[in-house]
Tab-separated table of C-alpha atoms in Angstrom:
chain	number	residue	atom	x	y	z
W	1	MET	CA	97.474	173.434	70.077
W	2	LYS	CA	99.881	173.765	73.356
W	3	LEU	CA	102.065	170.115	73.212
W	4	LEU	CA	104.693	169.652	76.107
W	5	ARG	CA	106.504	167.330	77.898
W	6	TYR	CA	105.928	166.760	81.488
W	7	GLY	CA	107.385	164.614	83.965
W	8	PRO	CA	111.256	163.678	85.652
W	9	LYS	CA	113.618	164.527	83.830
W	10	GLY	CA	114.784	161.745	81.034
W	11	GLN	CA	111.112	160.093	81.773
W	12	GLU	CA	109.207	162.785	80.417
W	13	LYS	CA	105.493	161.768	78.635
W	14	PRO	CA	103.688	163.424	75.593
W	15	GLY	CA	101.005	166.254	76.656
W	16	CYS	CA	99.154	169.183	75.596
W	17	LEU	CA	97.346	171.936	77.806
W	18	ASP	CA	93.772	172.394	78.108
W	19	ALA	CA	91.648	175.759	77.945
W	20	GLU	CA	91.567	175.577	81.809
W	21	GLY	CA	95.426	175.141	81.793
W	22	ARG	CA	95.926	171.304	82.812
W	23	VAL	CA	97.560	169.249	81.497
W	24	ARG	CA	96.136	166.085	79.573
W	25	ASP	CA	97.964	163.319	78.939
W	26	LEU	CA	98.674	162.336	75.505
W	27	SER	CA	100.532	158.612	75.689
W	28	GLY	CA	97.964	156.942	74.156
W	29	HIS	CA	98.031	158.735	71.249
W	30	VAL	CA	102.078	159.372	70.415
W	31	ASP	CA	105.615	158.566	72.483
W	32	ASP	CA	106.643	161.546	73.000
W	33	ILE	CA	106.564	165.097	71.334
W	34	ALA	CA	109.439	164.114	68.887
W	35	GLY	CA	110.039	163.547	65.312
W	36	ALA	CA	107.657	161.514	63.466
W	37	ALA	CA	105.357	162.760	65.788
W	38	LEU	CA	105.751	166.571	64.546
W	39	LEU	CA	105.160	166.174	61.055
W	40	PRO	CA	102.179	167.645	59.292
W	41	ASP	CA	99.751	164.620	59.278
W	42	SER	CA	100.467	163.663	62.863
W	43	ILE	CA	100.034	167.381	64.027
W	44	ALA	CA	96.849	167.495	62.353
W	45	GLY	CA	95.384	164.299	64.020
W	46	LEU	CA	96.666	165.965	67.068
W	47	LYS	CA	94.648	168.757	66.833
W	48	SER	CA	91.716	166.495	65.397
W	49	LEU	CA	91.407	165.136	68.961
W	50	ASP	CA	88.838	165.877	71.716
W	51	VAL	CA	91.303	167.633	74.366
W	52	ALA	CA	88.761	167.408	77.250
W	53	SER	CA	88.079	163.634	76.952
W	54	LEU	CA	91.823	162.717	77.365
W	55	PRO	CA	93.384	162.064	80.608
W	56	ILE	CA	94.067	164.727	83.573
W	57	VAL	CA	97.837	164.823	84.640
W	58	GLU	CA	97.481	165.664	88.331
W	59	GLY	CA	99.164	168.937	89.450
W	60	ARG	CA	99.778	172.350	88.090
W	61	PRO	CA	102.277	172.917	85.059
W	62	GLN	CA	105.331	174.786	86.137
W	63	VAL	CA	104.083	174.787	89.707
W	64	ASP	CA	103.937	171.248	91.263
W	65	LEU	CA	104.484	169.654	87.958
W	66	ARG	CA	107.881	169.475	86.084
W	67	LEU	CA	107.502	170.172	82.596
W	68	GLY	CA	110.660	169.182	80.523
W	69	PRO	CA	112.307	170.463	77.083
W	70	CYS	CA	108.992	170.640	74.814
W	71	VAL	CA	110.442	168.822	72.657
W	72	GLY	CA	112.374	165.568	72.529
W	73	GLN	CA	114.979	163.978	70.588
W	74	THR	CA	116.452	167.056	68.997
W	75	GLY	CA	119.027	166.017	66.252
W	76	LYS	CA	120.613	169.676	65.965
W	77	PHE	CA	120.519	172.937	67.460
W	78	VAL	CA	121.042	175.529	65.564
W	79	CYS	CA	121.088	179.133	66.413
W	80	ILE	CA	121.200	182.638	64.428
W	81	GLY	CA	123.668	185.295	66.187
W	82	LEU	CA	123.288	189.082	65.305
W	83	ASN	CA	119.497	188.728	64.572
W	84	TYR	CA	118.381	192.367	65.963
W	85	ALA	CA	120.553	195.279	64.651
W	86	ASP	CA	120.562	196.888	67.842
W	87	HIS	CA	121.650	193.788	69.464
W	88	ALA	CA	124.337	193.629	67.046
W	89	ALA	CA	124.970	197.439	68.318
W	90	GLU	CA	125.494	197.095	71.997
W	91	SER	CA	127.799	194.027	71.236
W	92	GLY	CA	130.306	196.600	69.135
W	93	LEU	CA	129.671	194.277	65.882
W	94	GLU	CA	128.716	194.967	62.589
W	95	VAL	CA	125.138	194.130	61.399
W	96	PRO	CA	125.713	190.856	59.500
W	97	THR	CA	124.891	190.543	55.458
W	98	GLU	CA	123.764	186.951	55.741
W	99	PRO	CA	122.611	185.025	58.693
W	100	VAL	CA	125.405	183.976	61.276
W	101	ILE	CA	124.940	180.450	62.406
W	102	PHE	CA	126.428	178.457	65.057
W	103	ASN	CA	125.549	175.502	67.728
W	104	LYS	CA	124.201	174.651	70.817
W	105	TRP	CA	124.955	171.685	71.736
W	106	THR	CA	121.261	169.351	72.566
W	107	SER	CA	122.857	168.282	75.565
W	108	ALA	CA	122.755	171.880	76.552
W	109	ILE	CA	118.746	171.769	76.716
W	110	VAL	CA	116.605	171.019	79.313
W	111	GLY	CA	113.269	172.228	80.657
W	112	PRO	CA	111.824	175.817	81.141
W	113	ASP	CA	112.422	175.996	84.678
W	114	ASP	CA	115.165	173.763	85.075
W	115	ASP	CA	118.050	175.322	87.322
W	116	VAL	CA	120.953	176.859	84.846
W	117	LEU	CA	124.447	175.990	85.674
W	118	ILE	CA	127.276	177.881	85.467
W	119	PRO	CA	130.154	176.264	84.343
W	120	ARG	CA	133.723	175.997	86.230
W	121	ASP	CA	135.887	178.994	85.334
W	122	SER	CA	133.063	180.791	84.213
W	123	LYS	CA	133.257	184.903	84.519
W	124	LYS	CA	130.765	186.107	82.366
W	125	THR	CA	127.428	183.920	81.683
W	126	ASP	CA	124.726	185.612	80.473
W	127	TRP	CA	121.306	185.639	79.264
W	128	GLU	CA	119.410	186.153	75.944
W	129	VAL	CA	115.593	185.282	75.159
W	130	GLU	CA	114.484	184.119	72.280
W	131	LEU	CA	111.973	182.361	69.976
W	132	GLY	CA	112.211	178.944	68.951
W	133	VAL	CA	111.233	177.610	65.646
W	134	VAL	CA	111.058	173.287	65.687
W	135	ILE	CA	111.067	171.745	62.244
W	136	GLY	CA	108.159	169.061	61.584
W	137	LYS	CA	108.411	168.300	58.335
W	138	GLY	CA	112.693	167.807	57.109
W	139	GLY	CA	114.525	168.999	54.189
W	140	SER	CA	116.990	170.201	51.911
W	141	TYR	CA	117.463	173.560	49.581
W	142	ILE	CA	114.239	174.643	51.391
W	143	ALA	CA	112.687	177.806	49.175
W	144	GLU	CA	111.632	180.450	51.323
W	145	SER	CA	107.847	180.637	50.185
W	146	ASP	CA	107.903	177.047	51.446
W	147	ALA	CA	109.296	176.867	54.828
W	148	MET	CA	106.576	177.540	56.943
W	149	GLY	CA	105.282	174.517	55.660
W	150	HIS	CA	108.252	172.871	57.582
W	151	VAL	CA	107.433	174.625	60.948
W	152	ALA	CA	105.696	171.967	63.638
W	153	GLY	CA	105.744	175.375	66.544
W	154	PHE	CA	107.379	177.682	68.138
W	155	CYS	CA	108.762	178.202	71.504
W	156	VAL	CA	110.266	179.890	74.100
W	157	ILE	CA	114.735	179.436	74.415
W	158	ASN	CA	116.549	181.291	76.798
W	159	ASP	CA	120.030	180.989	74.694
W	160	VAL	CA	122.424	181.164	77.581
W	161	SER	CA	125.801	182.008	76.788
W	162	GLU	CA	129.553	182.465	78.464
W	163	ARG	CA	131.349	185.472	77.144
W	164	GLU	CA	134.699	184.669	77.715
W	165	PHE	CA	134.622	181.619	76.513
W	166	GLN	CA	132.596	182.467	73.002
W	167	ILE	CA	134.305	185.418	71.997
W	168	GLU	CA	137.737	185.611	74.052
W	169	ARG	CA	138.913	182.292	73.824
W	170	ALA	CA	140.444	181.264	70.390
W	171	GLY	CA	138.121	179.309	68.446
W	172	THR	CA	134.484	179.197	67.292
W	173	TRP	CA	131.145	180.648	69.533
W	174	ASP	CA	130.304	177.062	70.150
W	175	LYS	CA	132.153	176.004	73.130
W	176	GLY	CA	130.379	179.309	75.053
W	177	LYS	CA	127.122	178.479	74.439
W	178	GLY	CA	126.823	174.907	74.302
W	179	CYS	CA	127.403	174.224	78.328
W	180	ASP	CA	125.343	171.563	79.719
W	181	THR	CA	122.056	173.561	81.311
W	182	PHE	CA	122.439	176.249	78.333
W	183	GLY	CA	119.473	175.816	76.159
W	184	PRO	CA	116.107	176.233	78.840
W	185	THR	CA	113.332	175.287	76.365
W	186	GLY	CA	109.636	175.343	76.419
W	187	PRO	CA	107.301	175.119	78.112
W	188	TRP	CA	105.418	174.375	75.478
W	189	LEU	CA	105.596	174.197	71.637
W	190	VAL	CA	102.444	176.463	69.946
W	191	THR	CA	101.470	175.057	66.638
W	192	PRO	CA	101.854	178.283	64.216
W	193	ASP	CA	97.776	178.575	63.915
W	194	GLU	CA	97.289	179.124	67.661
W	195	VAL	CA	100.909	181.815	67.084
W	196	GLY	CA	99.316	183.752	64.610
W	197	ASP	CA	101.564	186.698	63.484
W	198	TYR	CA	104.882	185.248	64.416
W	199	ASP	CA	106.649	188.686	62.989
W	200	ALA	CA	105.399	190.706	65.951
W	201	LEU	CA	105.572	188.922	69.576
W	202	SER	CA	106.801	190.691	72.069
W	203	MET	CA	109.576	189.352	74.166
W	204	TRP	CA	111.478	189.889	77.671
W	205	LEU	CA	113.617	189.069	80.196
W	206	GLU	CA	114.511	189.568	83.973
W	207	VAL	CA	117.018	189.178	86.529
W	208	ASP	CA	115.868	188.963	89.966
W	209	GLY	CA	112.790	190.857	89.153
W	210	THR	CA	114.931	193.786	87.222
W	211	ARG	CA	113.847	194.193	83.524
W	212	TYR	CA	117.041	193.790	80.776
W	213	GLN	CA	115.236	192.770	78.054
W	214	ASN	CA	112.325	193.978	76.059
W	215	GLY	CA	112.002	193.465	72.118
W	216	SER	CA	109.878	192.386	69.933
W	217	THR	CA	110.517	189.506	66.814
W	218	ALA	CA	109.123	192.628	64.682
W	219	THR	CA	113.104	193.774	64.273
W	220	MET	CA	114.961	190.579	63.231
W	221	VAL	CA	117.290	191.524	60.434
W	222	PHE	CA	116.241	188.165	58.461
W	223	LYS	CA	112.670	186.997	59.103
W	224	ILE	CA	111.916	182.995	59.934
W	225	PRO	CA	111.107	182.013	56.307
W	226	HIS	CA	114.316	183.363	55.241
W	227	LEU	CA	116.510	181.720	57.996
W	228	ILE	CA	114.753	178.229	57.420
W	229	SER	CA	115.553	178.227	53.276
W	230	TYR	CA	118.832	179.206	54.532
W	231	CYS	CA	119.999	177.155	57.062
W	232	SER	CA	118.563	174.329	54.810
W	233	ARG	CA	121.118	175.045	51.968
W	234	PHE	CA	124.040	174.097	54.345
W	235	MET	CA	122.550	171.093	56.453
W	236	SER	CA	119.322	168.639	56.200
W	237	LEU	CA	116.685	170.014	58.798
W	238	GLN	CA	114.975	166.997	60.166
W	239	SER	CA	112.101	166.830	62.830
W	240	GLY	CA	112.462	167.954	65.635
W	241	ASP	CA	115.689	170.494	65.151
W	242	ILE	CA	115.369	173.673	66.403
W	243	ILE	CA	116.601	177.045	65.153
W	244	SER	CA	116.978	179.483	67.860
W	245	THR	CA	116.531	183.119	65.529
W	246	GLY	CA	118.388	185.312	68.175
W	247	THR	CA	118.013	188.251	70.902
W	248	PRO	CA	116.738	191.422	71.062
W	249	PRO	CA	119.295	193.696	73.348
W	250	GLY	CA	119.444	193.934	76.808
W	251	VAL	CA	122.292	191.186	77.350
W	252	GLY	CA	124.307	191.248	80.501
W	253	MET	CA	127.298	192.190	77.865
W	254	GLY	CA	125.725	195.626	76.740
W	255	MET	CA	125.246	197.299	80.399
W	256	LYS	CA	127.436	199.669	81.300
W	257	PRO	CA	129.285	198.326	83.392
W	258	PRO	CA	128.912	194.889	81.866
W	259	THR	CA	126.371	192.809	83.949
W	260	TYR	CA	126.786	188.731	84.585
W	261	LEU	CA	125.192	185.696	86.477
W	262	SER	CA	127.370	184.724	89.598
W	263	GLY	CA	125.142	182.367	90.792
W	264	GLY	CA	121.756	182.629	93.173
W	265	GLU	CA	119.938	184.842	90.949
W	266	THR	CA	116.121	184.129	88.769
W	267	MET	CA	115.979	184.276	85.150
W	268	ARG	CA	112.133	185.106	84.614
W	269	LEU	CA	111.862	185.655	80.787
W	270	GLY	CA	108.675	184.663	77.901
W	271	ILE	CA	107.063	185.392	74.914
W	272	GLU	CA	103.463	186.756	73.773
W	273	LYS	CA	101.521	183.678	73.261
W	274	LEU	CA	104.543	181.044	74.348
W	275	GLY	CA	104.613	181.089	78.029
W	276	ILE	CA	106.838	181.915	80.546
W	277	GLN	CA	110.054	180.693	81.557
W	278	THR	CA	112.136	181.296	85.321
W	279	GLN	CA	115.290	179.493	86.422
W	280	THR	CA	117.374	179.217	89.001
W	281	VAL	CA	120.772	180.219	88.822
W	282	ARG	CA	123.200	178.160	90.649
W	283	THR	CA	127.325	177.120	90.364
W	284	LEU	CA	128.379	173.756	90.001
W	285	THR	CA	129.554	174.351	93.600
W	286	GLN	CA	125.880	174.718	95.018
């Protein structure tokens, strides 16, 4: 099932995508794609619905119908750094022996096609296509063998990053990762049964039609069950939390010479079975 949230910013309603690519309204069944609606029993109930009988929402998704972030009320936006060996190499860093955890603030979350804003004083705003894992059933100290039972679904994330803020300024990575609009999420939350082999999904990103990233989740250093288990040692995971699992090579920082966003560009990115995002990059003065 492909779950989504549609409508104006801050007023999104729950929906799903039908077999013809139309949005169907789920407001009669859940208040939002968030919280308790992501628990296994709730997801099972949504899957049992006759989608063809649900009200059709007017408009074409991502054309003349805005989609919001595919999960609402996210409490934690946890990210994994350097989780592709070839991305670590292009960054000039060693492959970590344990997952590198950092955070994006939830105020960074926007819809899959909303504008990305370059923050003030930015010189090195960059892109990163990533596989997002959305937690359904929460827990702490989750066993790796049980981890996938805690997953509500998967989605596309653009882990937009300001490299000077992240690396060259004192402190942690977080301040270069969590600027407003730095977390486009969606277009839809795809349940695991529809995704299938999440360890072999192709992923890509283009800027103004130039392909920069071409990769696959097959080359992750730390796999998804391990990441869920590992993160749950240091925090309780709760329904609606997002884990963004790292990016393959091809980020702007790794280009020779480095290439960064300056405003006016169009980013387009996608992951096999999970959909496509398109963002216009703007400066705060545009």
